[in-house]
């Protein structure tokens, strides 16, 4: 299934042996020393992910804070523009959400209420700093940078990561991990699946907030030339509090024309 991705990976390793302008890690392959850079890995995966202009899927999800709630739902994304999510825990729609680069809109049909405001609402409930670009990266299986993601910051940060290649994965860790700990700078690491050549996990420890985050992807499938995970789990732990989200996708579709229906009933009450 991942033959082309494996081929690409090994070709990339060979090509990168001739590039020495960035921080590097030595990979021993037979009798030859080959060099691989974190920035090359990032750019290669980012280029492949840019094939996705839009995404839609059905999903089965579980969401837990104090208790666990399971729900079916749908998700639609237009890159850099909008994320649309519908939740139907009782086979009828209960919640609909829209996320844009600067705003969050949520309708709770069961309570006949709504929210229209900023991303502060998400941090209030989860304790996790998030913006539109972080959500898009999480849902589309892309690199993202904690606590506030954008592509420019991500590119600058990844150049200071060191790759460590094992049999099954490539681990990218900050070169100044110990310094980050001493300076109370969050440590964030990435695992890359060598089979899928996509991000398979992200781990974060925020020393200042004493909070740990973990995001993992599994069950990678190929859709034409797009390799994409059908499952992901996200957890956040702080003291004795734990947030957990798990999603399993089905009926996945890429790069189709999508609609994003959303309207607020004038009789609904705004959230306090």
CSV table of N, CA and C in Angstrom, one decimal, residues 153-254:
chain,number,residue,atom,x,y,z
A,153,UNK,N,6.2,30.4,11.6
A,153,UNK,CA,6.8,30.0,12.9
A,153,UNK,C,7.2,28.5,12.8
A,154,UNK,N,6.4,27.7,12.2
A,154,UNK,CA,6.7,26.3,12.1
A,154,UNK,C,8.0,26.0,11.3
A,155,UNK,N,8.1,26.7,10.2
A,155,UNK,CA,9.3,26.5,9.4
A,155,UNK,C,10.6,27.0,10.2
A,156,UNK,N,10.5,28.1,10.9
A,156,UNK,CA,11.6,28.5,11.6
A,156,UNK,C,12.0,27.6,12.8
A,157,UNK,N,10.9,27.0,13.4
A,157,UNK,CA,11.2,26.1,14.6
A,157,UNK,C,11.8,24.8,14.1
A,158,UNK,N,11.3,24.2,13.0
A,158,UNK,CA,11.6,22.9,12.7
A,158,UNK,C,13.1,22.8,12.2
A,159,UNK,N,13.7,23.9,11.8
A,159,UNK,CA,15.1,23.9,11.4
A,159,UNK,C,16.0,23.7,12.5
A,160,UNK,N,15.5,23.8,13.8
A,160,UNK,CA,16.3,23.6,15.0
A,160,UNK,C,16.0,22.3,15.6
A,161,UNK,N,15.3,21.4,14.9
A,161,UNK,CA,15.1,20.0,15.4
A,161,UNK,C,16.1,19.0,14.8
A,162,UNK,N,16.3,18.0,15.6
A,162,UNK,CA,17.3,16.9,15.2
A,162,UNK,C,16.5,15.6,14.9
A,163,UNK,N,16.7,15.0,13.7
A,163,UNK,CA,16.0,13.8,13.4
A,163,UNK,C,16.8,12.6,13.9
A,164,UNK,N,16.0,11.6,14.4
A,164,UNK,CA,16.6,10.3,14.9
A,164,UNK,C,15.8,9.2,14.2
A,165,UNK,N,16.5,8.5,13.3
A,165,UNK,CA,15.8,7.5,12.5
A,165,UNK,C,15.9,6.1,13.1
A,166,UNK,N,14.7,5.5,13.3
A,166,UNK,CA,14.6,4.1,13.8
A,166,UNK,C,14.0,3.2,12.7
A,167,UNK,N,13.8,2.0,13.1
A,167,UNK,CA,13.3,1.0,12.1
A,167,UNK,C,11.9,1.4,11.6
A,168,UNK,N,11.0,1.9,12.5
A,168,UNK,CA,9.6,2.2,12.1
A,168,UNK,C,9.3,3.6,12.0
A,169,UNK,N,10.1,4.5,12.5
A,169,UNK,CA,9.7,5.9,12.5
A,169,UNK,C,10.9,6.8,12.5
A,170,UNK,N,10.7,8.1,12.2
A,170,UNK,CA,11.6,9.2,12.4
A,170,UNK,C,11.2,10.1,13.5
A,171,UNK,N,12.0,10.3,14.5
A,171,UNK,CA,11.7,11.1,15.6
A,171,UNK,C,12.3,12.5,15.5
A,172,UNK,N,11.6,13.5,15.5
A,172,UNK,CA,12.1,14.9,15.4
A,172,UNK,C,12.0,15.5,16.8
A,173,UNK,N,13.1,15.9,17.4
A,173,UNK,CA,13.1,16.5,18.7
A,173,UNK,C,13.9,17.8,18.7
A,174,UNK,N,13.5,18.8,19.5
A,174,UNK,CA,14.3,20.1,19.5
A,174,UNK,C,15.7,19.8,20.0
A,175,UNK,N,16.7,20.4,19.3
A,175,UNK,CA,18.1,20.3,19.6
A,175,UNK,C,18.4,20.8,21.0
A,176,UNK,N,17.6,21.9,21.4
A,176,UNK,CA,17.9,22.5,22.7
A,176,UNK,C,16.8,22.0,23.7
A,177,UNK,N,16.6,20.7,23.8
A,177,UNK,CA,15.5,20.2,24.7
A,177,UNK,C,15.8,20.5,26.1
A,178,UNK,N,17.0,20.4,26.6
A,178,UNK,CA,17.4,20.6,28.0
A,178,UNK,C,17.3,22.1,28.3
A,179,UNK,N,17.7,22.9,27.3
A,179,UNK,CA,17.6,24.4,27.5
A,179,UNK,C,16.2,24.8,27.6
A,180,UNK,N,15.3,24.2,26.8
A,180,UNK,CA,13.9,24.5,26.9
A,180,UNK,C,13.3,24.3,28.2
A,181,UNK,N,13.8,23.1,28.8
A,181,UNK,CA,13.3,22.7,30.1
A,181,UNK,C,13.7,23.8,31.2
A,182,UNK,N,15.0,24.2,31.1
A,182,UNK,CA,15.5,25.2,32.0
A,182,UNK,C,14.8,26.6,31.9
A,183,UNK,N,14.4,26.9,30.6
A,183,UNK,CA,13.8,28.2,30.4
A,183,UNK,C,12.3,28.2,30.4
A,184,UNK,N,11.7,27.0,30.8
A,184,UNK,CA,10.3,26.9,30.8
A,184,UNK,C,9.6,27.1,29.4
A,185,UNK,N,10.3,26.7,28.4
A,185,UNK,CA,9.8,26.7,27.0
A,185,UNK,C,9.2,25.4,26.7
A,186,UNK,N,8.0,25.3,26.2
A,186,UNK,CA,7.3,24.0,25.9
A,186,UNK,C,8.2,23.1,25.0
A,187,UNK,N,8.3,21.9,25.3
A,187,UNK,CA,9.0,20.9,24.4
A,187,UNK,C,8.0,20.2,23.5
A,188,UNK,N,8.2,20.2,22.2
A,188,UNK,CA,7.3,19.5,21.3
A,188,UNK,C,8.1,18.6,20.4
A,189,UNK,N,7.7,17.3,20.3
A,189,UNK,CA,8.4,16.4,19.4
A,189,UNK,C,7.4,15.8,18.4
A,190,UNK,N,7.9,15.3,17.3
A,190,UNK,CA,7.1,14.7,16.3
A,190,UNK,C,7.6,13.3,15.9
A,191,UNK,N,6.7,12.4,15.6
A,191,UNK,CA,7.1,11.1,15.1
A,191,UNK,C,6.5,11.0,13.7
A,192,UNK,N,7.3,10.5,12.8
A,192,UNK,CA,7.0,10.3,11.4
A,192,UNK,C,7.0,8.9,11.0
A,193,UNK,N,5.8,8.3,10.6
A,193,UNK,CA,5.8,7.0,10.2
A,193,UNK,C,6.6,6.8,8.9
A,194,UNK,N,7.5,5.8,8.9
A,194,UNK,CA,8.3,5.5,7.7
A,194,UNK,C,7.5,4.8,6.6
A,195,UNK,N,6.5,4.1,7.0
A,195,UNK,CA,5.6,3.5,6.0
A,195,UNK,C,4.8,4.5,5.2
A,196,UNK,N,4.1,5.3,6.0
A,196,UNK,CA,3.2,6.3,5.4
A,196,UNK,C,3.9,7.6,5.0
A,197,UNK,N,5.1,7.9,5.6
A,197,UNK,CA,5.8,9.1,5.5
A,197,UNK,C,4.9,10.3,5.8
A,198,UNK,N,4.2,10.2,6.9
A,198,UNK,CA,3.3,11.3,7.4
A,198,UNK,C,3.5,11.4,8.9
A,199,UNK,N,3.0,12.5,9.5
A,199,UNK,CA,3.1,12.6,10.9
A,199,UNK,C,2.2,11.6,11.6
A,200,UNK,N,2.8,10.8,12.5
A,200,UNK,CA,2.1,9.7,13.2
A,200,UNK,C,1.8,10.1,14.7
A,201,UNK,N,2.6,11.1,15.2
A,201,UNK,CA,2.3,11.5,16.6
A,201,UNK,C,3.0,12.8,16.9
A,202,UNK,N,2.4,13.6,17.8
A,202,UNK,CA,3.0,14.8,18.3
A,202,UNK,C,2.9,14.8,19.8
A,203,UNK,N,4.0,15.1,20.5
A,203,UNK,CA,3.9,15.1,22.0
A,203,UNK,C,4.5,16.4,22.5
A,204,UNK,N,3.8,17.0,23.5
A,204,UNK,CA,4.1,18.3,24.0
A,204,UNK,C,4.1,18.3,25.5
A,205,UNK,N,5.1,18.9,26.1
A,205,UNK,CA,5.0,19.2,27.6
A,205,UNK,C,5.3,20.6,27.8
A,206,UNK,N,4.3,21.3,28.4
A,206,UNK,CA,4.4,22.7,28.7
A,206,UNK,C,4.8,22.8,30.2
A,207,UNK,N,6.1,23.1,30.4
A,207,UNK,CA,6.6,23.1,31.8
A,207,UNK,C,5.9,24.2,32.6
A,208,UNK,N,5.7,25.3,32.1
A,208,UNK,CA,5.1,26.4,32.8
A,208,UNK,C,3.7,26.1,33.3
A,209,UNK,N,2.9,25.5,32.4
A,209,UNK,CA,1.5,25.2,32.8
A,209,UNK,C,1.4,23.8,33.4
A,210,UNK,N,2.5,23.0,33.4
A,210,UNK,CA,2.5,21.6,33.9
A,210,UNK,C,1.4,20.8,33.2
A,211,UNK,N,1.4,21.0,31.9
A,211,UNK,CA,0.4,20.3,31.0
A,211,UNK,C,1.0,19.5,30.0
A,212,UNK,N,0.5,18.3,29.7
A,212,UNK,CA,1.1,17.4,28.7
A,212,UNK,C,0.0,17.1,27.6
A,213,UNK,N,0.4,17.2,26.4
A,213,UNK,CA,-0.5,16.9,25.3
A,213,UNK,C,0.0,15.8,24.4
A,214,UNK,N,-0.9,15.0,23.9
A,214,UNK,CA,-0.4,13.9,23.0
A,214,UNK,C,-1.4,13.8,21.9
A,215,UNK,N,-1.0,13.7,20.6
A,215,UNK,CA,-1.8,13.5,19.5
A,215,UNK,C,-1.2,12.4,18.6
A,216,UNK,N,-2.0,11.4,18.3
A,216,UNK,CA,-1.5,10.3,17.5
A,216,UNK,C,-2.5,9.9,16.4
A,217,UNK,N,-1.9,9.4,15.3
A,217,UNK,CA,-2.7,9.1,14.1
A,217,UNK,C,-2.4,7.6,13.7
A,218,UNK,N,-3.4,6.9,13.2
A,218,UNK,CA,-3.2,5.5,12.8
A,218,UNK,C,-4.1,5.2,11.7
A,219,UNK,N,-4.0,3.9,11.2
A,219,UNK,CA,-4.8,3.4,10.1
A,219,UNK,C,-4.7,4.3,8.9
A,220,UNK,N,-3.5,4.5,8.4
A,220,UNK,CA,-3.2,5.3,7.2
A,220,UNK,C,-3.7,4.5,5.9
A,221,UNK,N,-4.4,5.2,5.1
A,221,UNK,CA,-4.9,4.7,3.8
A,221,UNK,C,-4.5,5.7,2.7
A,222,UNK,N,-4.5,5.1,1.4
A,222,UNK,CA,-4.1,5.9,0.3
A,222,UNK,C,-5.4,6.2,-0.5
A,223,UNK,N,-5.6,7.5,-0.8
A,223,UNK,CA,-6.8,7.9,-1.6
A,223,UNK,C,-6.2,8.6,-2.8
A,224,UNK,N,-6.1,7.9,-4.0
A,224,UNK,CA,-5.4,8.4,-5.1
A,224,UNK,C,-3.9,8.6,-4.7
A,225,UNK,N,-3.4,9.8,-4.7
A,225,UNK,CA,-2.0,10.0,-4.3
A,225,UNK,C,-2.0,10.6,-2.8
A,226,UNK,N,-3.1,10.7,-2.2
A,226,UNK,CA,-3.1,11.3,-0.8
A,226,UNK,C,-3.1,10.2,0.2
A,227,UNK,N,-2.1,10.2,1.1
A,227,UNK,CA,-2.0,9.3,2.2
A,227,UNK,C,-2.6,10.0,3.4
A,228,UNK,N,-3.6,9.3,4.1
A,228,UNK,CA,-4.3,10.0,5.2
A,228,UNK,C,-4.7,9.0,6.2
A,229,UNK,N,-4.6,9.4,7.5
A,229,UNK,CA,-5.0,8.5,8.6
A,229,UNK,C,-6.6,8.5,8.8
A,230,UNK,N,-7.1,7.4,9.1
A,230,UNK,CA,-8.5,7.3,9.4
A,230,UNK,C,-8.9,7.4,10.8
A,231,UNK,N,-7.9,7.4,11.7
A,231,UNK,CA,-8.1,7.5,13.1
A,231,UNK,C,-7.1,8.5,13.8
A,232,UNK,N,-7.6,9.2,14.8
A,232,UNK,CA,-6.6,10.0,15.6
A,232,UNK,C,-7.2,10.1,17.0
A,233,UNK,N,-6.3,10.3,17.9
A,233,UNK,CA,-6.6,10.5,19.3
A,233,UNK,C,-5.8,11.7,19.9
A,234,UNK,N,-6.5,12.5,20.7
A,234,UNK,CA,-5.8,13.7,21.3
A,234,UNK,C,-6.1,13.6,22.8
A,235,UNK,N,-5.1,13.8,23.6
A,235,UNK,CA,-5.3,13.9,25.0
A,235,UNK,C,-4.5,15.1,25.6
A,236,UNK,N,-5.1,15.7,26.6
A,236,UNK,CA,-4.4,16.8,27.4
A,236,UNK,C,-4.6,16.4,28.9
A,237,UNK,N,-3.5,16.5,29.6
A,237,UNK,CA,-3.5,16.2,31.0
A,237,UNK,C,-2.9,17.3,31.8
A,238,UNK,N,-3.6,17.7,32.8
A,238,UNK,CA,-3.1,18.8,33.7
A,238,UNK,C,-3.6,18.4,35.1
A,239,UNK,N,-2.6,18.2,36.0
A,239,UNK,CA,-2.9,17.7,37.4
A,239,UNK,C,-3.8,16.5,37.3
A,240,UNK,N,-5.0,16.5,37.8
A,240,UNK,CA,-5.9,15.4,37.8
A,240,UNK,C,-7.0,15.5,36.7
A,241,UNK,N,-6.9,16.6,35.9
A,241,UNK,CA,-7.9,16.8,34.9
A,241,UNK,C,-7.4,16.2,33.5
A,242,UNK,N,-8.3,15.6,32.8
A,242,UNK,CA,-7.9,15.0,31.5
A,242,UNK,C,-9.0,15.3,30.4
A,243,UNK,N,-8.5,15.8,29.3
A,243,UNK,CA,-9.4,16.0,28.1
A,243,UNK,C,-9.0,14.9,27.1
A,244,UNK,N,-10.0,14.2,26.6
A,244,UNK,CA,-9.7,13.2,25.5
A,244,UNK,C,-10.6,13.3,24.4
A,245,UNK,N,-10.1,13.2,23.2
A,245,UNK,CA,-10.9,13.2,21.9
A,245,UNK,C,-10.4,12.1,21.0
A,246,UNK,N,-11.3,11.3,20.5
A,246,UNK,CA,-10.9,10.3,19.6
A,246,UNK,C,-11.9,10.4,18.4
A,247,UNK,N,-11.4,10.2,17.2
A,247,UNK,CA,-12.2,10.3,16.0
A,247,UNK,C,-11.8,9.2,15.0
A,248,UNK,N,-12.8,8.5,14.4
A,248,UNK,CA,-12.5,7.6,13.3
A,248,UNK,C,-13.3,8.0,12.1
A,249,UNK,N,-12.6,8.2,11.0
A,249,UNK,CA,-13.2,8.7,9.8
A,249,UNK,C,-13.8,7.6,8.9
A,250,UNK,N,-14.8,7.9,8.2
A,250,UNK,CA,-15.4,7.1,7.1
A,250,UNK,C,-15.9,8.0,6.0
A,251,UNK,N,-16.1,7.4,4.9
A,251,UNK,CA,-16.6,8.2,3.7
A,251,UNK,C,-15.8,9.4,3.5
A,252,UNK,N,-14.5,9.2,3.4
A,252,UNK,CA,-13.5,10.3,3.2
A,252,UNK,C,-13.5,10.8,1.8
A,253,UNK,N,-13.5,12.1,1.6
A,253,UNK,CA,-13.4,12.7,0.3
A,253,UNK,C,-12.5,13.9,0.3
A,254,UNK,N,-11.8,14.1,-0.8
A,254,UNK,CA,-10.9,15.2,-1.0
A,254,UNK,C,-11.2,16.0,-2.2
